[in-house]
């Protein structure tokens, strides 16, 4: 089957939003102390606020952004969300000292809030757009690019913090001495600027156009994406809202075309299974403990007694990125459900192993090396399933008329979970040590394995319409 350069440009343009998500999540890992020192605010109390306000913004951005995507179209909504990320990044980079504002860094806080709004909305649009322009045979591979670029953003945020390891705290630009953390925060605008430019060259989602009754425009977009090959309609148009052959007893879903439904749709019985899956897989991603590693990896490795925690953080980022790349073709070959089962089981083993390694039962170099080894094992298993699959899966299991509302709500809930985890992890670490904290997260992954085993259906290489018809319940 023919796929044009427009398809690849469109995919690359939208996954830059995932890069922004990753960068915003990880950038404060290495510089929060420097920010607190130079901007004159309390690192413990106000520092937690600086970290968490972006997550709060992301929760609101995701929840509100879903309906905005329904109204504006995914292309326009993505451009607006990227614009917000640019504004937020610039505000953070230009933040003045908090000494003149009652030791509260208002500009930094507002910038982080706006960054979060843009990143949260972007992570609703990115997987949805990819899912709606991808052919069924490639939806897993292309969908995994969301997590790959998220990992690139996280790893990039770690790498640009390396100058602090070598004592470089300032740089000279435009004949001025500038703190390096300002450069790091300004870099966050680059990916969003690139996304704005590239999305203007990408077409609107043909699924969205079809849903809005713009059938001729949708067909023209398909030609741009897949070319006029003779076999294009046989596969692609089925995937993009042609009515699929339904098995006996399944609900007729033709009536789902038209206006979007509000959040009250989550209470309707017919949508119950797909709503539980959409919310569940994203919550599993957060409850796996991934953001305790992403946001606090330097703290975790320092607590484990490692002398170079930043380098260890970079190593975990590299592992996450490489294993996500390895997993990309496997998602279409073996399927979403088997990869999630392996992922949840492997993460449980990794975190329970980390808990034992830091329990104090074994001391010395073995404990430090084992801690790093179990974290790397955990990251590898996260990368093959719980990292990429939820973003792909949510875009697959929801019909167009509720996708904006439910995907936005589910993504918003995942950001709230991320916020709660970010705020409670330091408290858990102090009260329960690494041993107790990661024992708890390990057990959560065991419960996640049970959720996947019982409730999750396979979606690989199936049309979007066919997947929805299997999950629809009778009223």
XYZ file of N, CA and C in Angstrom, residues 191-327:
411
model
N 10.516 22.949 20.396
C 9.676 21.883 19.851
C 8.290 22.379 19.495
N 7.724 23.263 20.335
C 6.383 23.777 20.064
C 6.370 24.691 18.843
N 7.410 25.499 18.680
C 7.498 26.352 17.490
C 7.578 25.502 16.223
N 8.376 24.443 16.271
C 8.465 23.545 15.132
C 7.120 22.890 14.833
N 6.401 22.540 15.888
C 5.102 21.901 15.696
C 4.112 22.846 15.026
N 4.113 24.112 15.413
C 3.211 25.086 14.804
C 3.464 25.191 13.307
N 4.748 25.260 12.937
C 5.103 25.372 11.521
C 4.688 24.122 10.755
N 5.008 22.939 11.303
C 4.753 21.697 10.580
C 3.268 21.340 10.521
N 2.515 21.651 11.583
C 1.089 21.327 11.560
C 0.338 22.147 10.515
N 0.865 23.310 10.158
C 0.256 24.092 9.094
C 0.411 23.427 7.731
N 1.328 22.444 7.651
C 1.519 21.687 6.409
C 0.780 20.348 6.432
N 0.167 20.031 7.574
C -0.529 18.752 7.731
C -2.025 18.931 7.476
N -2.715 17.883 7.029
C -4.164 17.981 6.801
C -4.944 17.754 8.098
N -6.219 18.079 8.052
C -7.109 17.770 9.165
C -7.357 16.268 9.194
N -7.708 15.737 10.368
C -8.033 14.314 10.496
C -9.215 13.960 9.600
N -9.067 12.947 8.737
C -10.198 12.548 7.894
C -11.355 11.974 8.703
N -11.069 11.386 9.849
C -12.145 10.879 10.708
C -12.991 12.041 11.217
N -12.329 13.110 11.662
C -13.049 14.284 12.150
C -13.889 14.905 11.018
N -13.300 15.007 9.831
C -14.021 15.571 8.686
C -15.238 14.720 8.332
N -15.051 13.401 8.318
C -16.156 12.485 8.014
C -17.259 12.619 9.050
N -16.855 12.699 10.298
C -17.812 12.810 11.406
C -18.620 14.108 11.313
N -17.973 15.174 10.814
C -18.643 16.463 10.656
C -19.438 16.552 9.349
N -19.491 15.465 8.583
C -20.270 15.448 7.360
C -19.552 15.999 6.138
N -18.238 16.250 6.263
C -17.463 16.797 5.148
C -16.806 15.647 4.388
N -17.618 14.862 3.700
C -17.159 13.610 3.099
C -16.174 13.840 1.950
N -16.422 14.852 1.133
C -15.504 15.125 0.017
C -14.139 15.566 0.530
N -14.136 16.403 1.549
C -12.864 16.843 2.135
C -12.121 15.674 2.768
N -12.877 14.791 3.430
C -12.255 13.615 4.048
C -11.605 12.731 2.994
N -12.284 12.538 1.871
C -11.738 11.705 0.801
C -10.494 12.340 0.197
N -10.502 13.668 0.055
C -9.329 14.364 -0.478
C -8.134 14.213 0.455
N -8.384 14.241 1.774
C -7.298 14.052 2.744
C -6.741 12.641 2.652
N -7.609 11.650 2.460
C -7.133 10.265 2.339
C -6.204 10.106 1.139
N -6.536 10.774 0.055
C -5.676 10.713 -1.124
C -4.311 11.315 -0.797
N -4.309 12.441 -0.050
C -3.043 13.067 0.343
C -2.222 12.146 1.246
N -2.912 11.443 2.138
C -2.217 10.604 3.121
C -1.721 9.291 2.536
N -2.549 8.650 1.706
C -2.255 7.294 1.268
C -2.013 7.159 -0.226
N -2.291 8.234 -0.980
C -2.132 8.150 -2.423
C -3.336 7.499 -3.073
N -3.406 7.539 -4.396
C -4.570 7.005 -5.120
C -4.453 5.533 -5.462
N -3.713 4.769 -4.652
C -3.511 3.342 -4.951
C -4.851 2.613 -4.980
N -4.935 1.591 -5.835
C -6.191 0.864 -6.017
C -6.656 0.156 -4.750
N -5.680 -0.258 -3.936
C -6.068 -1.010 -2.739
C -6.272 -0.118 -1.530
N -6.205 1.194 -1.720
C -6.297 2.096 -0.588
C -7.656 2.011 0.092
N -8.729 2.057 -0.702
C -10.053 2.079 -0.117
C -10.364 0.781 0.630
N -9.790 -0.308 0.170
C -10.078 -1.605 0.784
C -9.679 -1.633 2.247
N -8.570 -0.966 2.586
C -8.127 -0.997 3.983
C -8.376 0.324 4.692
N -7.987 1.442 4.049
C -7.975 2.700 4.761
C -9.377 3.240 5.051
N -10.269 3.150 4.077
C -11.562 3.762 4.326
C -12.348 2.998 5.381
N -12.127 1.698 5.472
C -12.739 0.939 6.565
C -12.247 1.462 7.901
N -10.943 1.735 7.972
C -10.363 2.199 9.227
C -10.827 3.590 9.591
N -11.256 4.345 8.608
C -11.593 5.738 8.842
C -13.099 5.981 8.685
N -13.860 5.240 9.474
C -15.286 5.445 9.675
C -16.219 4.852 8.628
N -15.745 3.973 7.745
C -16.681 3.183 6.962
C -17.285 2.144 7.915
N -18.545 1.805 7.720
C -19.188 0.855 8.633
C -18.628 -0.525 8.393
N -18.087 -1.096 9.469
C -17.473 -2.410 9.391
C -18.549 -3.489 9.521
N -18.293 -4.649 8.942
C -19.216 -5.760 9.135
C -19.276 -6.110 10.614
N -20.477 -6.198 11.139
C -20.631 -6.435 12.568
C -21.052 -7.868 12.829
N -20.550 -8.400 13.939
C -20.921 -9.741 14.321
C -22.350 -9.728 14.864
N -22.968 -10.852 14.801
C -24.349 -10.953 15.278
C -24.427 -10.590 16.751
N -25.382 -9.750 17.091
C -25.576 -9.374 18.482
C -24.888 -8.095 18.862
N -24.011 -7.535 18.004
C -23.337 -6.297 18.351
C -24.244 -5.119 18.048
N -24.025 -4.016 18.753
C -24.870 -2.846 18.587
C -24.606 -2.175 17.253
N -25.640 -1.619 16.670
C -25.503 -0.815 15.460
C -24.946 0.536 15.863
N -23.806 0.940 15.294
C -23.171 2.183 15.721
C -23.212 3.258 14.663
N -24.059 3.102 13.651
C -24.214 4.156 12.664
C -24.726 5.443 13.309
N -25.557 5.260 14.347
C -26.177 6.418 14.982
C -25.162 7.278 15.731
N -23.907 6.843 15.854
C -22.926 7.604 16.602
C -22.409 8.805 15.822
N -22.657 8.882 14.525
C -22.229 10.029 13.749
C -23.030 11.252 14.172
N -22.417 12.429 14.057
C -23.118 13.660 14.376
C -22.423 14.451 15.444
N -23.190 15.086 16.328
C -22.629 15.952 17.350
C -21.969 15.137 18.461
N -20.996 15.779 19.096
C -20.301 15.103 20.191
C -21.176 15.082 21.440
N -20.973 14.064 22.260
C -21.688 13.954 23.527
C -20.826 14.504 24.642
N -21.472 15.066 25.647
C -20.756 15.614 26.785
C -20.253 14.530 27.717
N -19.689 14.969 28.829
C -19.076 14.035 29.770
C -20.104 13.129 30.436
N -21.377 13.492 30.358
C -22.419 12.635 30.933
C -22.476 11.272 30.246
N -21.832 11.161 29.075
C -21.846 9.880 28.359
C -21.171 8.768 29.149
N -20.299 9.127 30.102
C -19.610 8.085 30.863
C -20.573 7.312 31.752
N -21.782 7.857 31.970
C -22.772 7.187 32.812
C -23.655 6.241 32.019
N -23.585 6.314 30.688
C -24.447 5.468 29.871
C -23.889 4.046 29.802
N -24.744 3.070 29.923
C -24.320 1.670 29.958
C -23.611 1.269 28.663
N -24.076 1.768 27.517
C -23.537 1.326 26.236
C -22.042 1.643 26.101
N -21.593 2.688 26.798
C -20.193 3.087 26.694
C -19.336 2.575 27.868
N -19.934 1.837 28.783
C -19.273 1.550 30.064
C -17.938 0.829 29.894
N -17.923 -0.208 29.072
C -16.701 -1.018 28.934
C -15.571 -0.188 28.330
N -15.863 0.556 27.272
C -14.808 1.337 26.613
C -14.334 2.485 27.497
N -15.244 3.068 28.282
C -14.847 4.150 29.196
C -13.929 3.619 30.296
N -14.300 2.457 30.857
C -13.455 1.841 31.884
C -12.067 1.525 31.330
N -12.008 1.040 30.095
C -10.716 0.740 29.487
C -9.903 2.004 29.227
N -10.545 3.039 28.691
C -9.833 4.277 28.373
C -9.252 4.921 29.629
N -10.070 5.004 30.673
C -9.580 5.574 31.933
C -8.586 4.635 32.594
N -8.888 3.343 32.560
C -8.066 2.362 33.268
C -6.648 2.271 32.763
N -6.466 2.211 31.432
C -5.101 2.029 30.923
C -4.227 3.251 31.203
N -4.817 4.459 31.145
C -4.036 5.652 31.456
C -3.721 5.742 32.949
N -4.647 5.303 33.794
C -4.371 5.293 35.235
C -3.310 4.253 35.578
N -3.341 3.112 34.900
C -2.300 2.104 35.125
C -0.923 2.666 34.802
N -0.847 3.469 33.747
C 0.435 4.073 33.371
C 0.987 4.922 34.513
N 0.117 5.708 35.163
C 0.579 6.572 36.245
C 0.828 5.785 37.529
N -0.087 4.878 37.870
C 0.037 4.122 39.118
C 1.175 3.107 39.067
N 1.747 2.892 37.879
C 2.920 2.020 37.781
C 4.121 2.612 38.502
N 4.068 3.925 38.797
C 5.177 4.576 39.488
C 6.177 5.234 38.561
N 5.845 5.340 37.275
C 6.822 5.841 36.317
C 7.284 7.249 36.638
N 6.375 8.102 37.090
C 6.785 9.488 37.325
C 7.568 9.667 38.614
N 7.574 8.669 39.489
C 8.491 8.742 40.630
C 9.927 8.578 40.146
N 10.081 7.860 39.029
C 11.409 7.677 38.439
C 11.767 8.869 37.551
N 10.811 9.338 36.745
C 11.086 10.438 35.818
C 11.362 11.739 36.564
N 10.502 12.082 37.536
C 10.617 13.376 38.207
C 11.607 13.369 39.364
N 11.843 12.205 39.952
C 12.677 12.163 41.148
C 13.833 11.167 41.022
N 14.238 10.845 39.788
C 15.274 9.831 39.619
C 16.571 10.218 40.315
N 16.950 11.494 40.228
C 18.189 11.932 40.896
C 18.083 11.724 42.401
N 16.906 12.033 42.972
C 16.694 11.836 44.409
C 16.736 10.359 44.773
N 16.090 9.524 43.933
C 16.061 8.083 44.199
C 17.470 7.505 44.190
N 18.246 7.846 43.170
C 19.591 7.283 43.066
C 20.516 7.830 44.156
N 20.332 9.086 44.535
C 21.123 9.633 45.638
C 20.775 8.915 46.945
N 19.481 8.639 47.146
C 19.051 7.912 48.350
C 19.597 6.486 48.372
N 19.807 5.921 47.169
C 20.363 4.571 47.079
C 21.883 4.572 47.234
N 22.475 5.761 47.406
C 23.907 5.856 47.671
C 24.786 5.999 46.452
N 24.219 6.389 45.305
C 25.018 6.513 44.086
C 25.695 7.875 44.034
N 26.931 7.881 43.549
C 27.718 9.110 43.543
C 27.396 10.025 42.376
N 26.841 9.486 41.270
C 26.501 10.290 40.090
C 25.031 10.083 39.710
N 24.116 10.645 40.506
C 22.697 10.392 40.253
C 22.209 10.928 38.909
N 22.785 12.034 38.419
C 22.330 12.575 37.132
C 22.674 11.627 35.995
N 23.883 11.057 36.032
C 24.268 10.090 34.996
C 23.379 8.847 35.058
N 23.038 8.411 36.268
C 22.138 7.270 36.397
C 20.759 7.595 35.832
N 20.304 8.843 36.024
C 19.022 9.268 35.463
C 19.061 9.235 33.942
N 20.176 9.697 33.363
C 20.321 9.677 31.907
C 20.307 8.243 31.392
N 20.953 7.338 32.129
C 20.985 5.941 31.727
C 19.578 5.341 31.708
N 18.757 5.685 32.700
C 17.382 5.182 32.703
C 16.588 5.769 31.534
N 16.852 7.041 31.220
C 16.187 7.661 30.078
C 16.559 6.995 28.769
N 17.840 6.646 28.616
C 18.300 5.952 27.411
C 17.633 4.587 27.302
N 17.551 3.863 28.415
C 16.905 2.550 28.426
C 15.436 2.673 28.006
N 14.747 3.653 28.551
C 13.339 3.869 28.221
C 13.163 4.123 26.723
N 14.011 4.976 26.172
C 13.923 5.322 24.751
C 14.235 4.128 23.865
N 15.334 3.423 24.140
C 15.744 2.304 23.285
C 14.718 1.178 23.306
N 14.192 0.855 24.475
C 13.230 -0.242 24.564
C 11.882 0.127 23.940
N 11.517 1.414 23.967
C 10.294 1.831 23.278
C 10.453 1.661 21.776
N 11.642 1.987 21.260
C 11.919 1.800 19.832
C 11.857 0.316 19.475
N 12.431 -0.528 20.330
C 12.410 -1.973 20.105
C 10.970 -2.487 20.101
N 10.146 -1.939 21.001
C 8.765 -2.428 21.136
C 7.866 -1.975 20.002
